[in-house]
C-alpha cells in the first residue's frame, strides 16, 4: 500500500495528506533535507490532524512517506528541543505514536518505519551519552539539527 | 592570557598543524597523527636552552662532519629513526608568528635558561624500573628526550625530601583534601604509596590498609603503574607550600592523561588538571578519552550560561568546600581550546565548540572520540525500529 493511501484510510487523517513536505510547518521544513522532491511521497502533520481527537495526549509531529523497493516506507519525525531532560518527553511521544499506530492506524503500521528526533534548537546531547543510547534502545534515531532523508 | 601559537608544516605526518593555545588546550585525533611530535616540538621551542644544555650535560652530541646536524638532533631529541620527519626545504616551524630556524636552533651555544614547560610523556610507565625512577643515563641514546628528562626530574624529586617521607600518598601537605580522598578511592583503594627497601635498594611499594605485606611495582594494577609517575609529575608541579606554581614553569604538558585509568579515576585526575589551571599553569593535553571532552564541553556550556562555580564541583560529585569552590571559580575564567588532528589531510582543525549538533562530523563526534558511540546508537536504533515491524 502507498503512504498516501495509508494516510487517507486512517481515521482522523482523511484530509491530512500533503504532497512533498507540505504538511510540515514552515519552520520545520528546513530541518529535513530531501534532495529532490521525488525522494518524498508525501507527508502528514499528525500533531495538527489529531489535535481534536487526541487533545490531551503527547502527539508525535510528522510522518513522511519515502519511495522504495519493494514498497514505500515512512519516516516518523519529531521536532523537539534536544537536551537530556527532554529525552523522557520524546520517548513518551514515541510510546504514544506506536500505541496509536497499533490501535488506530493499521495501514500505516504495516509500512516499514524509521523513528527520528530532530532538534528544534541547540543540541545538548553528546553522541557518546547514555541518553543517546536510551533513545536507540527504543529504536529512535537522534538526527541532530537536520535530518537527511 | 598572552597569545601563544605554534605552526608546524610538512613534518612527519603533519602537513599543516597550527595551534593557538588556550589556558587549557586539548589535542585529539587517531594514533600516529603527529600529536606527540607536535607537543615535543612545543617543548623544544619553549625551552631550547634548557633542552640543549641537558642533552650536552649527558654527553649527547648531534654533530656530523663538524657541524650540528638537524637529522641527528631529531634522532637524539625525538628518538631513534625520527630524523626523516624533517624534510629539507619543506619542513618549517613558526612560534608566535616568527619562523624557527631549526638548524640554527640546534647549534645554539647560549647559556641555559630556566625551563618554562614541564612535560609528562605518554610513556611515563617506563620511567619506573623495579619501582624507582630511572636516571637520564639509564636510557639509550635513541630514547626520546621527553621520557628521559621526565624520568630524571621525578628521580631527583624522590631523592629530595619527598623520598624520605613516611608516606608518599596520601600526604596531608600535598593536594587538596577532596582530591586526595578521591584518589584514595578511585586509584589506590585505600593502599598507601610508600618508599620501601629491597635489600639496600629503595623502591616504591603499595602498602595495604591493615594486615599484609607491601606490594612491589610489578604487582600493582596497570592503572596504578600508569598513575604513579603521573602523580610524581604532579607533585613536582604542585609545591607543598602556599606557592601556587613551581619556579618559572608556565606550561604543563600531559600526554594521554587517561592512560590505564577507569573513568572514575580519570575524573579525579581531571580535578587535578583543573587545580593546575586554577594555579595559573597553562595546560596542554593529548587524549583518546571522550571523558576528558565531556568535562571540557561542560565547562564551556557553564561559561556560556554563567553557571556558578559550584556546578563545576557537581560535575565531579565532590562536596562544595570553599577551597574547591575557589578553584572552580578560577577555572571558569579560563579559556579552553580543542584541536583535531585529521589523519586524512594531515592538518589540524579547531573544534573548540564541541557542538554535538555540528554539521562538521569532526566537531560533533569530538574528533572521533564520540563518533563510534554515536554510530553504534544509530545502528542499534535501526535494528530496534526494524524488529518492531
PDB file of C-alpha atoms in Angstrom, chain B residues 100-350:
ATOM      1  CA  UNK B 100      62.035  28.951  13.758  1.00  0.00           C
ATOM      2  CA  UNK B 101      65.305  28.110  12.063  1.00  0.00           C
ATOM      3  CA  UNK B 102      65.778  24.587  13.333  1.00  0.00           C
ATOM      4  CA  UNK B 103      69.346  24.323  12.075  1.00  0.00           C
ATOM      5  CA  UNK B 104      70.315  27.462  13.955  1.00  0.00           C
ATOM      6  CA  UNK B 105      68.305  26.415  16.976  1.00  0.00           C
ATOM      7  CA  UNK B 106      70.136  23.084  17.432  1.00  0.00           C
ATOM      8  CA  UNK B 107      73.506  24.853  17.068  1.00  0.00           C
ATOM      9  CA  UNK B 108      72.830  27.283  19.903  1.00  0.00           C
ATOM     10  CA  UNK B 109      75.589  27.746  22.420  1.00  0.00           C
ATOM     11  CA  UNK B 110      73.677  30.211  24.558  1.00  0.00           C
ATOM     12  CA  UNK B 111      73.513  29.685  28.287  1.00  0.00           C
ATOM     13  CA  UNK B 112      70.802  27.561  29.757  1.00  0.00           C
ATOM     14  CA  UNK B 113      67.626  29.322  30.778  1.00  0.00           C
ATOM     15  CA  UNK B 114      65.064  28.316  33.369  1.00  0.00           C
ATOM     16  CA  UNK B 115      62.537  25.932  31.928  1.00  0.00           C
ATOM     17  CA  UNK B 116      59.009  27.069  31.305  1.00  0.00           C
ATOM     18  CA  UNK B 117      57.417  23.770  30.190  1.00  0.00           C
ATOM     19  CA  UNK B 118      57.067  20.601  32.242  1.00  0.00           C
ATOM     20  CA  UNK B 119      56.389  17.606  30.029  1.00  0.00           C
ATOM     21  CA  UNK B 120      54.698  14.408  31.249  1.00  0.00           C
ATOM     22  CA  UNK B 121      55.076  11.889  28.405  1.00  0.00           C
ATOM     23  CA  UNK B 122      52.739   9.098  27.385  1.00  0.00           C
ATOM     24  CA  UNK B 123      55.500   6.541  28.007  1.00  0.00           C
ATOM     25  CA  UNK B 124      55.723   7.517  31.689  1.00  0.00           C
ATOM     26  CA  UNK B 125      55.146   3.948  32.891  1.00  0.00           C
ATOM     27  CA  UNK B 126      58.644   3.124  31.580  1.00  0.00           C
ATOM     28  CA  UNK B 127      60.204   5.610  33.984  1.00  0.00           C
ATOM     29  CA  UNK B 128      59.779   3.332  36.990  1.00  0.00           C
ATOM     30  CA  UNK B 129      62.110   0.371  36.773  1.00  0.00           C
ATOM     31  CA  UNK B 130      61.632  -2.050  39.637  1.00  0.00           C
ATOM     32  CA  UNK B 131      59.712   0.650  41.481  1.00  0.00           C
ATOM     33  CA  UNK B 132      62.188   3.544  41.334  1.00  0.00           C
ATOM     34  CA  UNK B 133      62.527   6.353  38.788  1.00  0.00           C
ATOM     35  CA  UNK B 134      65.291   5.720  36.273  1.00  0.00           C
ATOM     36  CA  UNK B 135      68.051   8.297  35.824  1.00  0.00           C
ATOM     37  CA  UNK B 136      68.605  10.016  32.478  1.00  0.00           C
ATOM     38  CA  UNK B 137      71.668   7.886  31.850  1.00  0.00           C
ATOM     39  CA  UNK B 138      69.749   4.634  32.292  1.00  0.00           C
ATOM     40  CA  UNK B 139      68.164   5.114  28.877  1.00  0.00           C
ATOM     41  CA  UNK B 140      69.722   4.593  25.475  1.00  0.00           C
ATOM     42  CA  UNK B 141      70.811   7.484  23.208  1.00  0.00           C
ATOM     43  CA  UNK B 142      67.920   6.583  20.890  1.00  0.00           C
ATOM     44  CA  UNK B 143      65.249   7.040  23.578  1.00  0.00           C
ATOM     45  CA  UNK B 144      63.166  10.233  23.372  1.00  0.00           C
ATOM     46  CA  UNK B 145      64.345  13.201  25.436  1.00  0.00           C
ATOM     47  CA  UNK B 146      60.839  13.764  26.846  1.00  0.00           C
ATOM     48  CA  UNK B 147      60.887  10.383  28.587  1.00  0.00           C
ATOM     49  CA  UNK B 148      64.494  10.644  29.800  1.00  0.00           C
ATOM     50  CA  UNK B 149      64.051  14.180  31.099  1.00  0.00           C
ATOM     51  CA  UNK B 150      60.795  13.418  32.910  1.00  0.00           C
ATOM     52  CA  UNK B 151      62.313  10.308  34.434  1.00  0.00           C
ATOM     53  CA  UNK B 152      65.315  12.278  35.691  1.00  0.00           C
ATOM     54  CA  UNK B 153      63.110  15.000  37.165  1.00  0.00           C
ATOM     55  CA  UNK B 154      60.973  12.598  39.179  1.00  0.00           C
ATOM     56  CA  UNK B 155      64.104  10.719  40.250  1.00  0.00           C
ATOM     57  CA  UNK B 156      65.554  13.945  41.634  1.00  0.00           C
ATOM     58  CA  UNK B 157      62.219  14.672  43.289  1.00  0.00           C
ATOM     59  CA  UNK B 158      62.356  11.288  45.013  1.00  0.00           C
ATOM     60  CA  UNK B 159      65.969  11.862  46.052  1.00  0.00           C
ATOM     61  CA  UNK B 160      64.975  15.148  47.644  1.00  0.00           C
ATOM     62  CA  UNK B 161      62.916  15.339  50.840  1.00  0.00           C
ATOM     63  CA  UNK B 162      59.810  13.762  49.398  1.00  0.00           C
ATOM     64  CA  UNK B 163      61.500  10.376  49.086  1.00  0.00           C
ATOM     65  CA  UNK B 164      62.165  10.165  52.807  1.00  0.00           C
ATOM     66  CA  UNK B 165      58.607  10.906  53.874  1.00  0.00           C
ATOM     67  CA  UNK B 166      56.719   8.176  55.745  1.00  0.00           C
ATOM     68  CA  UNK B 167      54.060   8.104  53.096  1.00  0.00           C
ATOM     69  CA  UNK B 168      54.163   9.428  49.556  1.00  0.00           C
ATOM     70  CA  UNK B 169      50.441   9.151  49.212  1.00  0.00           C
ATOM     71  CA  UNK B 170      48.439  10.263  50.961  1.00  0.00           C
ATOM     72  CA  UNK B 171      50.374  13.297  52.165  1.00  0.00           C
ATOM     73  CA  UNK B 172      48.416  15.891  54.086  1.00  0.00           C
ATOM     74  CA  UNK B 173      50.504  18.782  52.748  1.00  0.00           C
ATOM     75  CA  UNK B 174      50.020  17.840  49.155  1.00  0.00           C
ATOM     76  CA  UNK B 175      46.897  18.075  47.034  1.00  0.00           C
ATOM     77  CA  UNK B 176      43.535  19.370  48.178  1.00  0.00           C
ATOM     78  CA  UNK B 177      41.770  17.086  50.638  1.00  0.00           C
ATOM     79  CA  UNK B 178      38.845  16.369  48.315  1.00  0.00           C
ATOM     80  CA  UNK B 179      41.242  15.337  45.571  1.00  0.00           C
ATOM     81  CA  UNK B 180      43.305  13.190  47.939  1.00  0.00           C
ATOM     82  CA  UNK B 181      40.175  11.459  49.188  1.00  0.00           C
ATOM     83  CA  UNK B 182      39.039  10.826  45.634  1.00  0.00           C
ATOM     84  CA  UNK B 183      42.416   9.395  44.593  1.00  0.00           C
ATOM     85  CA  UNK B 184      42.405   7.176  47.635  1.00  0.00           C
ATOM     86  CA  UNK B 185      39.126   5.671  46.498  1.00  0.00           C
ATOM     87  CA  UNK B 186      39.484   5.604  42.724  1.00  0.00           C
ATOM     88  CA  UNK B 187      43.163   4.751  42.221  1.00  0.00           C
ATOM     89  CA  UNK B 188      44.686   3.406  45.417  1.00  0.00           C
ATOM     90  CA  UNK B 189      41.668   1.682  47.005  1.00  0.00           C
ATOM     91  CA  UNK B 190      42.935   2.644  50.442  1.00  0.00           C
ATOM     92  CA  UNK B 191      46.518   1.464  49.804  1.00  0.00           C
ATOM     93  CA  UNK B 192      49.365   3.735  50.855  1.00  0.00           C
ATOM     94  CA  UNK B 193      52.174   4.619  48.455  1.00  0.00           C
ATOM     95  CA  UNK B 194      55.455   4.385  50.378  1.00  0.00           C
ATOM     96  CA  UNK B 195      59.177   4.118  49.923  1.00  0.00           C
ATOM     97  CA  UNK B 196      60.435   0.710  50.947  1.00  0.00           C
ATOM     98  CA  UNK B 197      63.778  -1.082  50.644  1.00  0.00           C
ATOM     99  CA  UNK B 198      64.542  -4.320  48.872  1.00  0.00           C
ATOM    100  CA  UNK B 199      67.944  -5.202  50.272  1.00  0.00           C
ATOM    101  CA  UNK B 200      69.684  -1.831  50.096  1.00  0.00           C
ATOM    102  CA  UNK B 201      67.660  -0.611  47.108  1.00  0.00           C
ATOM    103  CA  UNK B 202      64.887   1.905  47.630  1.00  0.00           C
ATOM    104  CA  UNK B 203      61.645   1.182  45.832  1.00  0.00           C
ATOM    105  CA  UNK B 204      58.085   2.384  45.731  1.00  0.00           C
ATOM    106  CA  UNK B 205      55.521  -0.004  47.145  1.00  0.00           C
ATOM    107  CA  UNK B 206      51.828  -0.039  47.908  1.00  0.00           C
ATOM    108  CA  UNK B 207      51.022  -0.992  51.482  1.00  0.00           C
ATOM    109  CA  UNK B 208      47.585  -2.390  52.145  1.00  0.00           C
ATOM    110  CA  UNK B 209      45.335  -0.979  54.854  1.00  0.00           C
ATOM    111  CA  UNK B 210      45.567  -3.227  57.895  1.00  0.00           C
ATOM    112  CA  UNK B 211      47.400  -6.569  57.567  1.00  0.00           C
ATOM    113  CA  UNK B 212      49.538  -7.671  54.663  1.00  0.00           C
ATOM    114  CA  UNK B 213      52.974  -7.029  53.207  1.00  0.00           C
ATOM    115  CA  UNK B 214      53.887  -4.289  50.740  1.00  0.00           C
ATOM    116  CA  UNK B 215      53.227  -4.796  47.058  1.00  0.00           C
ATOM    117  CA  UNK B 216      56.086  -4.062  44.644  1.00  0.00           C
ATOM    118  CA  UNK B 217      55.645  -2.227  41.372  1.00  0.00           C
ATOM    119  CA  UNK B 218      55.121  -5.226  39.091  1.00  0.00           C
ATOM    120  CA  UNK B 219      52.210  -6.452  41.186  1.00  0.00           C
ATOM    121  CA  UNK B 220      50.295  -3.165  41.020  1.00  0.00           C
ATOM    122  CA  UNK B 221      47.327  -2.797  38.717  1.00  0.00           C
ATOM    123  CA  UNK B 222      48.059  -1.397  35.244  1.00  0.00           C
ATOM    124  CA  UNK B 223      46.271   1.801  36.197  1.00  0.00           C
ATOM    125  CA  UNK B 224      48.354   2.225  39.354  1.00  0.00           C
ATOM    126  CA  UNK B 225      51.566   1.682  37.372  1.00  0.00           C
ATOM    127  CA  UNK B 226      50.460   4.316  34.862  1.00  0.00           C
ATOM    128  CA  UNK B 227      49.224   6.726  37.513  1.00  0.00           C
ATOM    129  CA  UNK B 228      52.140   6.844  39.988  1.00  0.00           C
ATOM    130  CA  UNK B 229      54.606   8.502  37.560  1.00  0.00           C
ATOM    131  CA  UNK B 230      51.828  10.986  36.725  1.00  0.00           C
ATOM    132  CA  UNK B 231      51.338  11.608  40.452  1.00  0.00           C
ATOM    133  CA  UNK B 232      55.060  12.242  40.907  1.00  0.00           C
ATOM    134  CA  UNK B 233      54.948  14.641  37.975  1.00  0.00           C
ATOM    135  CA  UNK B 234      52.024  16.460  39.556  1.00  0.00           C
ATOM    136  CA  UNK B 235      53.858  16.580  42.903  1.00  0.00           C
ATOM    137  CA  UNK B 236      56.724  18.216  41.008  1.00  0.00           C
ATOM    138  CA  UNK B 237      54.310  20.845  39.666  1.00  0.00           C
ATOM    139  CA  UNK B 238      52.343  21.350  42.880  1.00  0.00           C
ATOM    140  CA  UNK B 239      54.646  22.508  45.676  1.00  0.00           C
ATOM    141  CA  UNK B 240      53.519  21.687  49.250  1.00  0.00           C
ATOM    142  CA  UNK B 241      53.605  25.331  50.212  1.00  0.00           C
ATOM    143  CA  UNK B 242      51.440  28.355  49.651  1.00  0.00           C
ATOM    144  CA  UNK B 243      53.333  28.960  46.375  1.00  0.00           C
ATOM    145  CA  UNK B 244      50.903  28.165  43.602  1.00  0.00           C
ATOM    146  CA  UNK B 245      53.442  27.193  40.947  1.00  0.00           C
ATOM    147  CA  UNK B 246      56.928  25.824  40.713  1.00  0.00           C
ATOM    148  CA  UNK B 247      59.696  28.197  39.692  1.00  0.00           C
ATOM    149  CA  UNK B 248      59.238  29.732  36.266  1.00  0.00           C
ATOM    150  CA  UNK B 249      57.150  26.875  34.938  1.00  0.00           C
ATOM    151  CA  UNK B 250      54.288  28.247  32.888  1.00  0.00           C
ATOM    152  CA  UNK B 251      53.190  25.200  30.922  1.00  0.00           C
ATOM    153  CA  UNK B 252      52.206  21.686  31.942  1.00  0.00           C
ATOM    154  CA  UNK B 253      52.027  19.239  29.052  1.00  0.00           C
ATOM    155  CA  UNK B 254      50.367  15.908  29.844  1.00  0.00           C
ATOM    156  CA  UNK B 255      50.084  13.218  27.220  1.00  0.00           C
ATOM    157  CA  UNK B 256      47.146  10.832  27.442  1.00  0.00           C
ATOM    158  CA  UNK B 257      46.119  11.747  30.967  1.00  0.00           C
ATOM    159  CA  UNK B 258      43.626   8.853  30.993  1.00  0.00           C
ATOM    160  CA  UNK B 259      46.102   6.054  30.308  1.00  0.00           C
ATOM    161  CA  UNK B 260      45.136   2.810  32.024  1.00  0.00           C
ATOM    162  CA  UNK B 261      42.567   4.506  34.246  1.00  0.00           C
ATOM    163  CA  UNK B 262      38.937   3.679  34.996  1.00  0.00           C
ATOM    164  CA  UNK B 263      36.583   6.599  34.239  1.00  0.00           C
ATOM    165  CA  UNK B 264      36.175   7.328  37.972  1.00  0.00           C
ATOM    166  CA  UNK B 265      39.944   7.716  38.251  1.00  0.00           C
ATOM    167  CA  UNK B 266      40.011   9.860  35.094  1.00  0.00           C
ATOM    168  CA  UNK B 267      37.526  12.192  36.797  1.00  0.00           C
ATOM    169  CA  UNK B 268      39.869  12.547  39.758  1.00  0.00           C
ATOM    170  CA  UNK B 269      42.853  13.221  37.509  1.00  0.00           C
ATOM    171  CA  UNK B 270      40.829  15.864  35.695  1.00  0.00           C
ATOM    172  CA  UNK B 271      40.208  17.544  39.051  1.00  0.00           C
ATOM    173  CA  UNK B 272      43.996  17.703  39.394  1.00  0.00           C
ATOM    174  CA  UNK B 273      44.202  19.256  35.941  1.00  0.00           C
ATOM    175  CA  UNK B 274      41.647  21.859  36.991  1.00  0.00           C
ATOM    176  CA  UNK B 275      43.793  22.567  40.055  1.00  0.00           C
ATOM    177  CA  UNK B 276      46.780  23.166  37.756  1.00  0.00           C
ATOM    178  CA  UNK B 277      44.675  25.615  35.759  1.00  0.00           C
ATOM    179  CA  UNK B 278      43.446  27.386  38.865  1.00  0.00           C
ATOM    180  CA  UNK B 279      47.058  27.860  39.997  1.00  0.00           C
ATOM    181  CA  UNK B 280      47.819  29.663  36.788  1.00  0.00           C
ATOM    182  CA  UNK B 281      49.510  26.926  34.781  1.00  0.00           C
ATOM    183  CA  UNK B 282      48.619  26.682  31.123  1.00  0.00           C
ATOM    184  CA  UNK B 283      47.830  23.052  30.458  1.00  0.00           C
ATOM    185  CA  UNK B 284      48.135  21.207  27.200  1.00  0.00           C
ATOM    186  CA  UNK B 285      46.876  17.622  26.944  1.00  0.00           C
ATOM    187  CA  UNK B 286      46.501  14.992  24.323  1.00  0.00           C
ATOM    188  CA  UNK B 287      43.762  12.454  24.857  1.00  0.00           C
ATOM    189  CA  UNK B 288      41.875   9.486  23.431  1.00  0.00           C
ATOM    190  CA  UNK B 289      39.206   9.742  26.116  1.00  0.00           C
ATOM    191  CA  UNK B 290      35.735  11.179  25.478  1.00  0.00           C
ATOM    192  CA  UNK B 291      35.579  11.603  29.262  1.00  0.00           C
ATOM    193  CA  UNK B 292      38.076  14.461  29.003  1.00  0.00           C
ATOM    194  CA  UNK B 293      35.992  16.210  26.358  1.00  0.00           C
ATOM    195  CA  UNK B 294      32.823  15.644  28.409  1.00  0.00           C
ATOM    196  CA  UNK B 295      34.385  17.902  31.050  1.00  0.00           C
ATOM    197  CA  UNK B 296      35.707  20.489  28.569  1.00  0.00           C
ATOM    198  CA  UNK B 297      32.287  20.657  26.879  1.00  0.00           C
ATOM    199  CA  UNK B 298      30.528  21.053  30.217  1.00  0.00           C
ATOM    200  CA  UNK B 299      32.889  23.867  31.274  1.00  0.00           C
ATOM    201  CA  UNK B 300      32.199  25.707  28.014  1.00  0.00           C
ATOM    202  CA  UNK B 301      28.453  25.385  28.485  1.00  0.00           C
ATOM    203  CA  UNK B 302      28.815  26.631  32.077  1.00  0.00           C
ATOM    204  CA  UNK B 303      30.780  29.654  30.854  1.00  0.00           C
ATOM    205  CA  UNK B 304      28.146  30.429  28.214  1.00  0.00           C
ATOM    206  CA  UNK B 305      25.366  30.243  30.781  1.00  0.00           C
ATOM    207  CA  UNK B 306      27.280  31.998  33.596  1.00  0.00           C
ATOM    208  CA  UNK B 307      26.856  28.968  35.839  1.00  0.00           C
ATOM    209  CA  UNK B 308      28.045  29.307  39.449  1.00  0.00           C
ATOM    210  CA  UNK B 309      31.348  27.564  40.321  1.00  0.00           C
ATOM    211  CA  UNK B 310      29.530  25.024  42.473  1.00  0.00           C
ATOM    212  CA  UNK B 311      28.226  23.414  39.262  1.00  0.00           C
ATOM    213  CA  UNK B 312      31.804  22.551  38.278  1.00  0.00           C
ATOM    214  CA  UNK B 313      32.064  20.583  41.513  1.00  0.00           C
ATOM    215  CA  UNK B 314      28.705  18.922  40.778  1.00  0.00           C
ATOM    216  CA  UNK B 315      30.276  17.507  37.620  1.00  0.00           C
ATOM    217  CA  UNK B 316      32.698  15.543  39.741  1.00  0.00           C
ATOM    218  CA  UNK B 317      30.224  14.905  42.564  1.00  0.00           C
ATOM    219  CA  UNK B 318      32.566  16.389  45.161  1.00  0.00           C
ATOM    220  CA  UNK B 319      31.457  18.487  48.075  1.00  0.00           C
ATOM    221  CA  UNK B 320      31.408  22.246  47.886  1.00  0.00           C
ATOM    222  CA  UNK B 321      34.279  23.011  50.265  1.00  0.00           C
ATOM    223  CA  UNK B 322      35.422  26.598  49.991  1.00  0.00           C
ATOM    224  CA  UNK B 323      38.893  25.741  48.632  1.00  0.00           C
ATOM    225  CA  UNK B 324      37.255  23.706  45.853  1.00  0.00           C
ATOM    226  CA  UNK B 325      34.734  26.460  45.091  1.00  0.00           C
ATOM    227  CA  UNK B 326      37.603  28.950  44.832  1.00  0.00           C
ATOM    228  CA  UNK B 327      39.408  26.599  42.453  1.00  0.00           C
ATOM    229  CA  UNK B 328      36.273  26.156  40.334  1.00  0.00           C
ATOM    230  CA  UNK B 329      35.739  29.914  40.208  1.00  0.00           C
ATOM    231  CA  UNK B 330      39.213  30.431  38.762  1.00  0.00           C
ATOM    232  CA  UNK B 331      38.720  27.575  36.298  1.00  0.00           C
ATOM    233  CA  UNK B 332      35.572  29.182  34.906  1.00  0.00           C
ATOM    234  CA  UNK B 333      37.654  32.206  33.902  1.00  0.00           C
ATOM    235  CA  UNK B 334      39.924  30.055  31.741  1.00  0.00           C
ATOM    236  CA  UNK B 335      39.707  29.544  28.006  1.00  0.00           C
ATOM    237  CA  UNK B 336      39.743  26.019  26.601  1.00  0.00           C
ATOM    238  CA  UNK B 337      40.606  25.143  23.016  1.00  0.00           C
ATOM    239  CA  UNK B 338      40.313  21.773  21.332  1.00  0.00           C
ATOM    240  CA  UNK B 339      42.080  20.734  18.138  1.00  0.00           C
ATOM    241  CA  UNK B 340      41.526  17.722  15.951  1.00  0.00           C
ATOM    242  CA  UNK B 341      44.481  16.150  14.147  1.00  0.00           C
ATOM    243  CA  UNK B 342      42.913  14.915  10.928  1.00  0.00           C
ATOM    244  CA  UNK B 343      44.655  11.788   9.591  1.00  0.00           C
ATOM    245  CA  UNK B 344      43.232  12.262   6.073  1.00  0.00           C
ATOM    246  CA  UNK B 345      44.587  15.745   5.474  1.00  0.00           C
ATOM    247  CA  UNK B 346      47.470  15.830   7.971  1.00  0.00           C
ATOM    248  CA  UNK B 347      46.053  19.134   9.186  1.00  0.00           C
ATOM    249  CA  UNK B 348      44.662  20.385  12.454  1.00  0.00           C
ATOM    250  CA  UNK B 349      41.172  21.786  12.820  1.00  0.00           C
ATOM    251  CA  UNK B 350      39.840  23.708  15.749  1.00  0.00           C
TER     252      UNK B 350
END
